[in-house]
Structures are given as C-alpha cells and as structure tokens.
Amino acid sequence: MKKKIVILPGDGIGKEVTAEGKKVLEKIGEVFGHEFTFEEAEIGHDAIEATGNPLPDETLIKLKNCDAILFGAVGHPKYDNDPTLKVRPEQGLLKMRKELGLYANLRPIKLFDELLEASSIKPEILKGSDILFFRELTGDVYFGEKGRKDEGKTAYDLMIYQKYEIERIAHKAFKSAQTRGKKVTSVDKANVLESSRLWREVVNEVSKQYPDVKLEHQFIDAAAMKLIQNPKSFDVVLTGNLFGDILTDEASQIAGSMGMLASASIGDTVGLYEPIHGSAHDITGKGIANPLASILSVALMLDISFGLKTEADAVISAVEQTLRDGWRTTDIADGKTASNKVLNTQKMGDTVISKLTKNTEAINMTALNTATYIASTSIH
Ligand code: IPM
Ligand code: MG
C-alpha cells in the first residue's frame, strides 16, 4: 500500500512525540511492506513566527492533498495571559478542523491493565473501563460569533448548533455503539441551554434508527461526576465540542495519564490523528514527554484511514508489551517503578519499535486490540 502522510509537529512537545510516531510508521512500512511517504508542514506558534499565519496556505494545500495527517500540538505560553495578541496558535488548529471538515473527534479511553496504579483513581473503580468519546469538533461555542462590545467591557461567544451537525455525529456514535457495548450516553446541558435542547431532540430522533442501542442523556455536570465515580457505566459518550473538550481531559485520568490518550478526527475526507495532550511547554526540550499517545494515534490512523487492522493491532500490542515489560515514561511511572525502567521520549519510541512484529498472535493481547480499542470499521 502507498500512502502520503503529512506530519504536523506544531509546538512544544508536539515535535518530540510526532518524531516517535513517524518512526513507528516507518517501521510498520518496513515490516509489512507498505510505502509511506512523509511531508512536514508548519502550524501554530512556529508558523506564526515564520509566516505570521498559524495555518499557512502552503500547509493547508499539503493537508488537502494527502492520505492522512499526524499532528502534534499547538500552543505557546506567550499567548496564555495576553488577550491582546489577536493571532494565536490555536486558531491554526481550529481552522484546520473546519477547513478539512473534521467534525467527529473520537477519543478512546481504555486503560492498559499495566497502568492501573498510574491513575489517581482507585484501581477497583477503574479496572475494565472502556469508553469511546464522540466529541463534535467543528461547531458549538468554538465557532459561534464572538466579540467585544461596550468598549471592551462586554465579551460574548455564541453557543450554536445546527440540526445537521448534531445528526451526522450522532449517527457515527450510534453505529459505533452497535459494535461495542450498545449504549450511548449523550451529554448536554438541556436544563439551561437552548442549543442543548436541540441537541437532545435531534439525538432522540436519530436514536430511533438504532433500536438495539440504549440511549441515555446526562447533564454535563452530572456526567463529570459519574465519569470519576463509575467509569465502567459508560460505553459510547456523544457530546458537543466544549463539553467534549473538558470531559476528555478528565477522562484521561481513567487511562492513567494524558500521555496515553490518542485521538482521531474524521469527517468526509482526510483523517487527522493526534494525542489529546497539548504542547506542554513546562516539559518541552527535556526529552521526557510520553510518546505513546502519538504512537497510539498512529494505530488509529492505520486502522481508520488505511483499513490496516493487523498493522494497527501490531502497534497496540507493541505498546502493551512495552508496558508489560515494565518500561515507563515519568508520567506513567509509579512509586514501584525502578528508576532504570523510566525511559526518555526517544528510548520509549525505540522500545516500542523493537517489539513491532508481523506476528501479532505471538503476543498475548490481553488488554487491547483495535476491535475493542475503537471498533471503527463500521463508522468510516
Ligand atoms: C483539544 C485542545 C484544543 C481544543 C485546543 C488546543 C484549542 O484542548 O484538542 O482538546 O480545545 O479543542
Ligand atoms: Mg482539550
């Protein structure tokens, strides 16, 4: 198989982790006989510095002409406390999502058994958790009209949803639930927000086409609580852009660390794969970032964009094997981890690669395989 992949390292640790993701793709190409070619492009803070634009046209053209995108992160501390800066790294990411029509953001939350102790949540509450988030990605308050008035003393961001935007992601969530635990939890704030009342109405309507899937509704505040109280009670979670952003960071604790969570953004054309963690400038350049979220994003790419299930399984089982052998980055090390088992970013990447083999059956995949990791085949 021949595929053209654009690597968008972006800012901060984005560069460090995508380098490892790329190495994994190269090794997969070698082991399974695929021809992956790579092109790099700029986005975020570095793109602003170089061109004045967080998503230069040159980047966008490359993105529209490739088979899949591996993205790192965007963001820079310089912008965080300075609202006067009008051109911001995050705008590059948002524009990219919109321009490429990436309306469905899939965030699988699945705990590798080896990391039961890495989370701040009790192991008995966590064990067996397996949640797939469908976060709507191109609507909501992220893209509604925003601005200032009254000489800057009033600010507004319009929370807005259109019926078709809710319908198309709801269908994806229900189809996916049919292949998993047959349950969708739709999260909104319909007791207060009109946009949430439309959300609920449309989700109810769509659910009639999926009688085998149980639908429940939860308010965002209650869902945030239940996610930690009883993560096993969730299967597929369907929610809007803002609520999904918040809930998935919270849910990362169910998978042990933000450094473990991969995501896929899909729509009608090309797919984009990225860790859910950000640019993490506090650890940038130290070589300690966890590359596993980027590597697991590669697994999602192989599965969802290229239909290469065996190859995706090989990546996931290599990660599992690495963890089973006790290798950790600092974020997933616990009190019992010996210091010689704590690896830097590159060594973690190398260790995963050393375990990549064609023979996935040789590895006892207890915790994961792509079928349970994402059950994606039917949703693309
Ligand atoms: C994410 C991030 C982005 C978002 C930021 C960087 C704009 O937090 O992908 O979850 O809010 O969508
Ligand atoms: Mg986020």
Coordinates of C-alpha atoms and ligand atoms in Angstrom, one line a residue:
M1 CA 0.0 0.0 0.0
K2 CA 1.2 3.5 -0.9
K3 CA 0.2 6.4 1.3
K4 CA 1.3 10.0 1.7
I5 CA 1.3 11.3 5.3
V6 CA 1.7 14.8 6.4
I7 CA 3.5 15.3 9.7
L8 CA 2.5 18.5 11.6
P9 CA 4.7 18.6 14.6
G10 CA 3.5 22.0 15.8
D11 CA 4.7 23.4 19.1
G12 CA 6.3 22.3 22.3
I13 CA 6.4 18.5 22.9
G14 CA 4.4 18.1 19.7
K15 CA 7.7 17.9 17.8
E16 CA 9.2 15.4 20.2
V17 CA 6.2 13.0 20.2
T18 CA 5.4 13.1 16.5
A19 CA 9.1 12.1 15.7
E20 CA 8.4 8.9 17.6
G21 CA 5.0 8.4 15.8
K22 CA 6.8 8.8 12.5
K23 CA 9.4 6.2 13.4
V24 CA 6.6 3.8 14.2
L25 CA 5.0 4.4 10.8
E26 CA 8.4 3.9 9.1
K27 CA 8.9 0.6 10.9
I28 CA 5.4 -0.6 10.0
G29 CA 6.1 0.2 6.4
E30 CA 9.3 -1.8 6.5
V31 CA 7.8 -4.8 8.4
F32 CA 4.5 -5.1 6.4
G33 CA 5.8 -3.9 3.0
H34 CA 4.0 -0.6 2.7
E35 CA 5.3 2.6 1.1
F36 CA 4.6 5.5 3.4
T37 CA 6.0 8.9 2.3
F38 CA 6.2 11.8 4.6
E39 CA 5.9 15.6 4.2
E40 CA 6.3 18.1 7.0
A41 CA 4.3 21.3 7.3
E42 CA 4.1 24.2 9.8
I43 CA 1.3 25.0 12.2
G44 CA 0.8 27.0 15.4
H45 CA 3.3 29.3 17.1
D46 CA 6.3 28.4 14.9
A47 CA 4.1 29.1 11.8
I48 CA 3.2 32.5 13.2
E49 CA 6.8 33.3 13.8
A50 CA 7.8 32.2 10.3
T51 CA 4.8 33.5 8.2
G52 CA 2.5 35.5 10.5
N53 CA -0.2 32.8 10.0
P54 CA -0.9 29.9 12.4
L55 CA -2.1 27.8 9.4
P56 CA -0.2 29.0 6.3
D57 CA -1.8 28.3 2.9
E58 CA 1.1 26.1 2.0
T59 CA 0.3 23.9 4.9
L60 CA -3.4 23.7 4.0
I61 CA -2.6 22.7 0.4
K62 CA -0.4 19.9 1.7
L63 CA -3.2 18.7 4.1
K64 CA -5.8 18.7 1.3
N65 CA -3.5 16.5 -0.8
C66 CA -2.5 13.7 1.5
D67 CA -3.9 10.4 2.8
A68 CA -3.6 11.1 6.5
I69 CA -2.2 13.6 8.9
L70 CA -0.2 13.0 12.1
F71 CA -0.4 16.1 14.3
G72 CA 1.5 17.0 17.5
A73 CA 0.1 20.0 19.4
V74 CA -0.1 23.8 19.2
G75 CA 0.2 26.5 21.9
H76 CA 2.7 28.8 23.5
P77 CA 2.8 30.3 27.0
K78 CA 3.4 33.7 25.5
Y79 CA -0.3 33.8 24.5
D80 CA -1.9 32.4 27.6
N81 CA -2.0 35.5 29.6
D82 CA -2.1 38.1 26.9
P83 CA -5.5 38.6 25.3
T84 CA -4.2 41.5 23.2
L85 CA -2.5 39.0 20.9
K86 CA -5.0 38.6 18.1
V87 CA -3.2 35.9 16.1
R88 CA -2.9 32.8 18.2
P89 CA -1.5 29.3 17.7
E90 CA -4.8 27.6 18.5
Q91 CA -6.5 29.4 15.6
G92 CA -4.4 27.2 13.3
L93 CA -5.8 24.0 14.8
L94 CA -9.4 25.3 14.7
K95 CA -9.1 26.5 11.1
M96 CA -7.6 23.2 10.1
R97 CA -10.5 21.2 11.7
K98 CA -13.0 23.5 10.0
E99 CA -11.4 23.6 6.6
L100 CA -10.9 19.8 6.4
G101 CA -14.4 19.1 7.7
L102 CA -13.2 17.1 10.7
Y103 CA -16.4 17.1 12.6
A104 CA -16.1 13.9 14.6
N105 CA -13.4 13.6 17.2
L106 CA -13.0 10.1 18.5
R107 CA -11.2 9.7 21.8
P108 CA -10.9 6.2 23.1
I109 CA -10.4 5.9 26.8
K110 CA -9.1 2.5 27.5
L111 CA -6.9 1.5 30.4
F112 CA -3.9 -0.8 29.8
D113 CA -4.0 -3.1 32.8
E114 CA -0.3 -2.4 33.4
L115 CA -1.2 1.2 34.3
L116 CA -3.9 0.5 36.9
E117 CA -1.7 2.1 39.5
A118 CA -0.7 5.2 37.5
S119 CA -4.1 6.9 37.9
S120 CA -5.2 8.9 40.8
I121 CA -8.4 6.9 40.8
K122 CA -8.7 3.6 42.8
P123 CA -7.8 0.5 40.7
E124 CA -11.1 -1.3 41.5
I125 CA -13.1 1.6 40.2
L126 CA -11.0 1.8 37.0
K127 CA -10.4 -1.8 36.0
G128 CA -12.3 -2.7 32.9
S129 CA -13.1 0.8 31.9
D130 CA -13.6 1.2 28.1
I131 CA -15.2 4.4 26.8
L132 CA -15.3 5.9 23.4
F133 CA -16.0 9.6 23.2
F134 CA -17.5 11.2 20.1
R135 CA -16.8 14.9 20.5
E136 CA -18.3 17.2 17.9
L137 CA -15.4 19.2 16.6
T138 CA -16.5 21.9 14.1
G139 CA -19.4 23.6 15.8
D140 CA -20.6 25.0 19.2
V141 CA -19.2 27.9 21.1
Y142 CA -15.8 27.3 19.5
F143 CA -17.1 28.5 16.1
G144 CA -20.0 30.8 17.0
E145 CA -19.8 34.5 16.7
K146 CA -17.5 36.1 19.3
G147 CA -16.5 39.6 20.1
R148 CA -16.4 42.5 22.5
K149 CA -18.7 45.5 22.9
D150 CA -19.1 48.4 25.3
E151 CA -15.6 49.5 24.8
G152 CA -14.3 46.0 25.5
K153 CA -16.2 45.7 28.8
T154 CA -18.6 43.0 27.5
A155 CA -17.4 39.8 25.8
Y156 CA -19.5 37.1 24.1
D157 CA -19.1 33.7 22.4
L158 CA -22.2 32.3 20.8
M159 CA -23.0 28.7 21.5
I160 CA -24.7 27.5 18.4
Y161 CA -25.6 24.2 16.8
Q162 CA -27.4 23.3 13.6
K163 CA -29.5 20.1 13.3
Y164 CA -27.3 18.5 10.6
E165 CA -24.2 19.0 12.7
I166 CA -25.8 17.0 15.5
E167 CA -27.3 14.4 13.2
R168 CA -24.1 13.4 11.5
I169 CA -22.0 12.9 14.6
A170 CA -24.9 11.1 16.4
H171 CA -25.1 8.6 13.5
K172 CA -21.4 7.9 13.9
A173 CA -21.8 7.4 17.7
F174 CA -24.8 5.1 17.4
K175 CA -23.1 3.0 14.6
S176 CA -20.0 2.6 16.8
A177 CA -22.1 1.7 19.8
Q178 CA -23.7 -1.1 17.8
T179 CA -20.3 -2.7 17.5
R180 CA -19.4 -2.2 21.2
G181 CA -21.5 -2.1 24.4
K182 CA -24.7 -1.0 22.6
K183 CA -25.1 2.1 24.8
V184 CA -24.8 5.8 24.0
T185 CA -24.7 8.4 26.7
S186 CA -25.5 11.8 25.3
V187 CA -24.1 14.7 27.4
D188 CA -25.6 18.2 27.3
K189 CA -27.0 21.0 29.5
A190 CA -30.6 20.9 28.3
N191 CA -31.9 22.2 31.6
V192 CA -30.3 25.5 30.8
L193 CA -29.2 25.8 27.2
E194 CA -31.4 26.0 24.1
S195 CA -28.6 24.6 21.9
S196 CA -28.6 21.6 24.2
R197 CA -32.3 21.2 23.9
L198 CA -31.9 21.0 20.1
W199 CA -29.0 18.6 20.7
R200 CA -31.2 16.3 22.8
E201 CA -34.2 16.5 20.4
V202 CA -32.0 15.5 17.4
V203 CA -30.2 12.7 19.3
N204 CA -33.6 11.3 20.3
E205 CA -34.7 11.4 16.7
V206 CA -31.6 9.7 15.4
S207 CA -31.7 7.0 18.1
K208 CA -35.0 5.7 16.6
Q209 CA -32.9 4.3 13.8
Y210 CA -30.8 2.3 16.2
P211 CA -33.3 0.3 18.4
D212 CA -30.6 -2.1 19.5
V213 CA -28.7 0.7 21.2
K214 CA -29.7 2.0 24.6
L215 CA -29.7 5.8 24.8
E216 CA -29.4 7.8 28.0
H217 CA -29.0 11.5 28.5
Q218 CA -26.9 13.2 31.2
F219 CA -26.3 16.8 32.1
I220 CA -22.6 17.8 31.8
D221 CA -22.2 18.5 35.5
A222 CA -23.6 15.0 36.5
A223 CA -21.6 13.3 33.7
A224 CA -18.4 14.9 35.0
M225 CA -19.1 13.4 38.4
K226 CA -20.2 10.0 37.2
L227 CA -17.2 9.6 35.0
I228 CA -15.0 9.5 38.1
Q229 CA -17.5 7.8 40.3
N230 CA -18.2 4.9 38.0
P231 CA -16.3 5.0 34.7
K232 CA -17.5 1.5 33.8
S233 CA -21.1 2.7 33.4
F234 CA -20.1 4.4 30.1
D235 CA -19.7 2.9 26.7
V236 CA -20.0 5.5 23.9
V237 CA -20.3 9.1 25.0
L238 CA -21.7 11.6 22.5
T239 CA -21.3 15.3 23.2
G240 CA -20.6 18.7 21.8
N241 CA -17.3 20.5 21.3
L242 CA -16.9 22.3 24.6
F243 CA -18.2 19.6 26.9
G244 CA -16.2 17.0 25.0
D245 CA -13.0 19.0 25.4
I246 CA -13.5 19.2 29.1
L247 CA -14.8 15.7 29.7
T248 CA -12.0 14.0 27.8
D249 CA -9.2 15.7 29.7
E250 CA -11.0 14.5 32.9
A251 CA -11.4 11.0 31.3
S252 CA -7.6 10.9 30.6
Q253 CA -7.2 10.0 34.3
I254 CA -9.1 6.8 33.6
A255 CA -6.4 5.8 31.2
G256 CA -3.7 6.7 33.7
S257 CA -2.2 9.8 32.1
M258 CA -2.9 12.4 29.4
G259 CA 0.2 11.0 27.8
M260 CA -1.7 7.8 26.9
L261 CA -4.6 9.3 25.0
A262 CA -4.8 9.2 21.3
S263 CA -7.5 10.7 19.1
A264 CA -8.8 10.6 15.6
S265 CA -10.6 13.5 13.9
I266 CA -12.6 12.4 10.9
G267 CA -15.2 13.8 8.6
D268 CA -15.8 13.3 5.0
T269 CA -12.3 13.5 3.7
V270 CA -8.8 13.1 5.2
G271 CA -8.3 11.9 8.8
L272 CA -6.2 13.6 11.4
Y273 CA -4.6 11.8 14.3
E274 CA -3.2 13.4 17.4
P275 CA -2.6 13.0 21.1
I276 CA -5.1 14.8 23.2
H277 CA -2.4 16.4 25.3
G278 CA -1.2 19.8 24.4
S279 CA 2.2 21.4 23.8
A280 CA 3.3 21.1 27.4
H281 CA 5.9 23.9 27.4
D282 CA 6.8 23.1 31.0
I283 CA 8.5 19.9 29.9
T284 CA 9.4 20.8 26.3
G285 CA 13.1 20.1 25.4
K286 CA 13.6 17.9 28.4
G287 CA 13.1 14.7 26.4
I288 CA 10.7 13.3 29.0
A289 CA 7.4 13.5 27.1
N290 CA 5.4 10.3 26.7
P291 CA 5.2 9.4 23.0
L292 CA 2.7 6.7 23.5
A293 CA -0.3 8.9 22.7
S294 CA 1.3 9.8 19.4
I295 CA 2.1 6.2 18.7
L296 CA -1.4 5.1 19.6
S297 CA -2.6 7.8 17.2
V298 CA -0.6 6.1 14.5
A299 CA -2.6 2.9 15.3
L300 CA -5.8 4.8 14.8
M301 CA -4.5 6.1 11.5
L302 CA -3.6 2.7 10.3
D303 CA -7.0 1.3 11.2
I304 CA -9.4 4.1 10.4
S305 CA -7.7 5.9 7.4
F306 CA -6.0 2.9 5.8
G307 CA -8.1 0.0 6.9
L308 CA -4.8 -1.8 8.1
K309 CA -6.2 -3.6 11.1
T310 CA -3.4 -6.1 11.5
E311 CA -0.8 -3.3 11.4
A312 CA -2.8 -1.3 13.9
D313 CA -3.0 -4.3 16.2
A314 CA 0.7 -4.7 15.9
V315 CA 1.3 -1.2 17.1
I316 CA -1.1 -1.6 20.0
S317 CA 0.4 -4.9 21.0
A318 CA 3.9 -3.5 20.9
V319 CA 2.8 -0.7 23.3
E320 CA 1.2 -3.3 25.5
Q321 CA 4.2 -5.5 25.5
T322 CA 6.4 -2.5 26.3
L323 CA 4.3 -1.6 29.3
R324 CA 4.1 -5.2 30.4
D325 CA 7.9 -5.4 30.4
G326 CA 7.8 -2.5 32.9
W327 CA 9.0 0.3 30.7
R328 CA 7.6 3.7 31.7
T329 CA 8.0 7.4 30.9
T330 CA 7.9 9.7 34.0
D331 CA 4.2 10.5 33.7
I332 CA 3.1 6.8 34.0
A333 CA 5.8 5.7 36.5
D334 CA 4.5 5.0 40.0
G335 CA 6.2 4.5 43.3
K336 CA 7.1 0.9 42.4
T337 CA 8.8 1.7 39.1
A338 CA 12.6 1.2 39.3
S339 CA 14.5 4.3 38.1
N340 CA 16.2 2.2 35.4
K341 CA 12.8 1.4 33.9
V342 CA 12.0 5.1 33.3
L343 CA 12.7 6.0 29.7
N344 CA 13.1 9.2 27.8
T345 CA 10.9 10.0 24.8
Q346 CA 13.2 8.5 22.2
K347 CA 14.1 5.4 24.1
M348 CA 10.4 4.8 24.7
G349 CA 9.8 5.1 20.9
D350 CA 12.7 2.8 20.2
T351 CA 11.5 0.2 22.7
V352 CA 8.0 0.1 21.1
I353 CA 9.6 -0.3 17.7
S354 CA 11.8 -3.1 18.9
K355 CA 8.6 -5.0 19.7
L356 CA 6.8 -4.4 16.5
T357 CA 6.3 -7.7 14.7
K358 CA 4.2 -9.1 12.0
N359 CA 3.2 -11.9 14.2
T360 CA 0.6 -10.3 16.5
E361 CA -0.7 -13.7 17.5
A362 CA 2.6 -14.4 19.2
I363 CA 1.7 -11.6 21.6
N364 CA -1.0 -12.3 24.1
M365 CA -3.1 -9.2 23.7
T366 CA -5.0 -9.2 26.9
A367 CA -5.9 -5.6 27.3
L368 CA -6.5 -4.3 23.9
N369 CA -6.8 -4.8 20.3
T370 CA -8.1 -2.4 17.7
A371 CA -11.5 -4.0 17.6
T372 CA -12.2 -3.1 21.2
Y373 CA -10.0 -0.1 21.2
I374 CA -12.1 1.7 18.7
A375 CA -14.4 -0.5 16.7
S376 CA -14.0 1.8 13.9
T377 CA -14.6 -0.1 10.7
S378 CA -18.3 0.5 10.7
I379 CA -18.1 4.2 11.4
H380 CA -16.0 5.3 8.5
Ligands
IPM1 C1 -8.0 19.7 22.3 C2 -7.4 21.1 22.7 C3 -7.9 22.1 21.8 C4 -9.4 22.3 21.9 C5 -7.2 23.5 22.0 C6 -5.7 23.4 21.8 C7 -7.7 24.6 21.0 O1 -7.6 21.4 24.0 O2 -7.8 19.3 21.2 O3 -8.7 19.2 23.2 O4 -9.9 23.0 22.8 O5 -10.1 21.6 21.1
MG2 MG -8.6 19.8 25.1

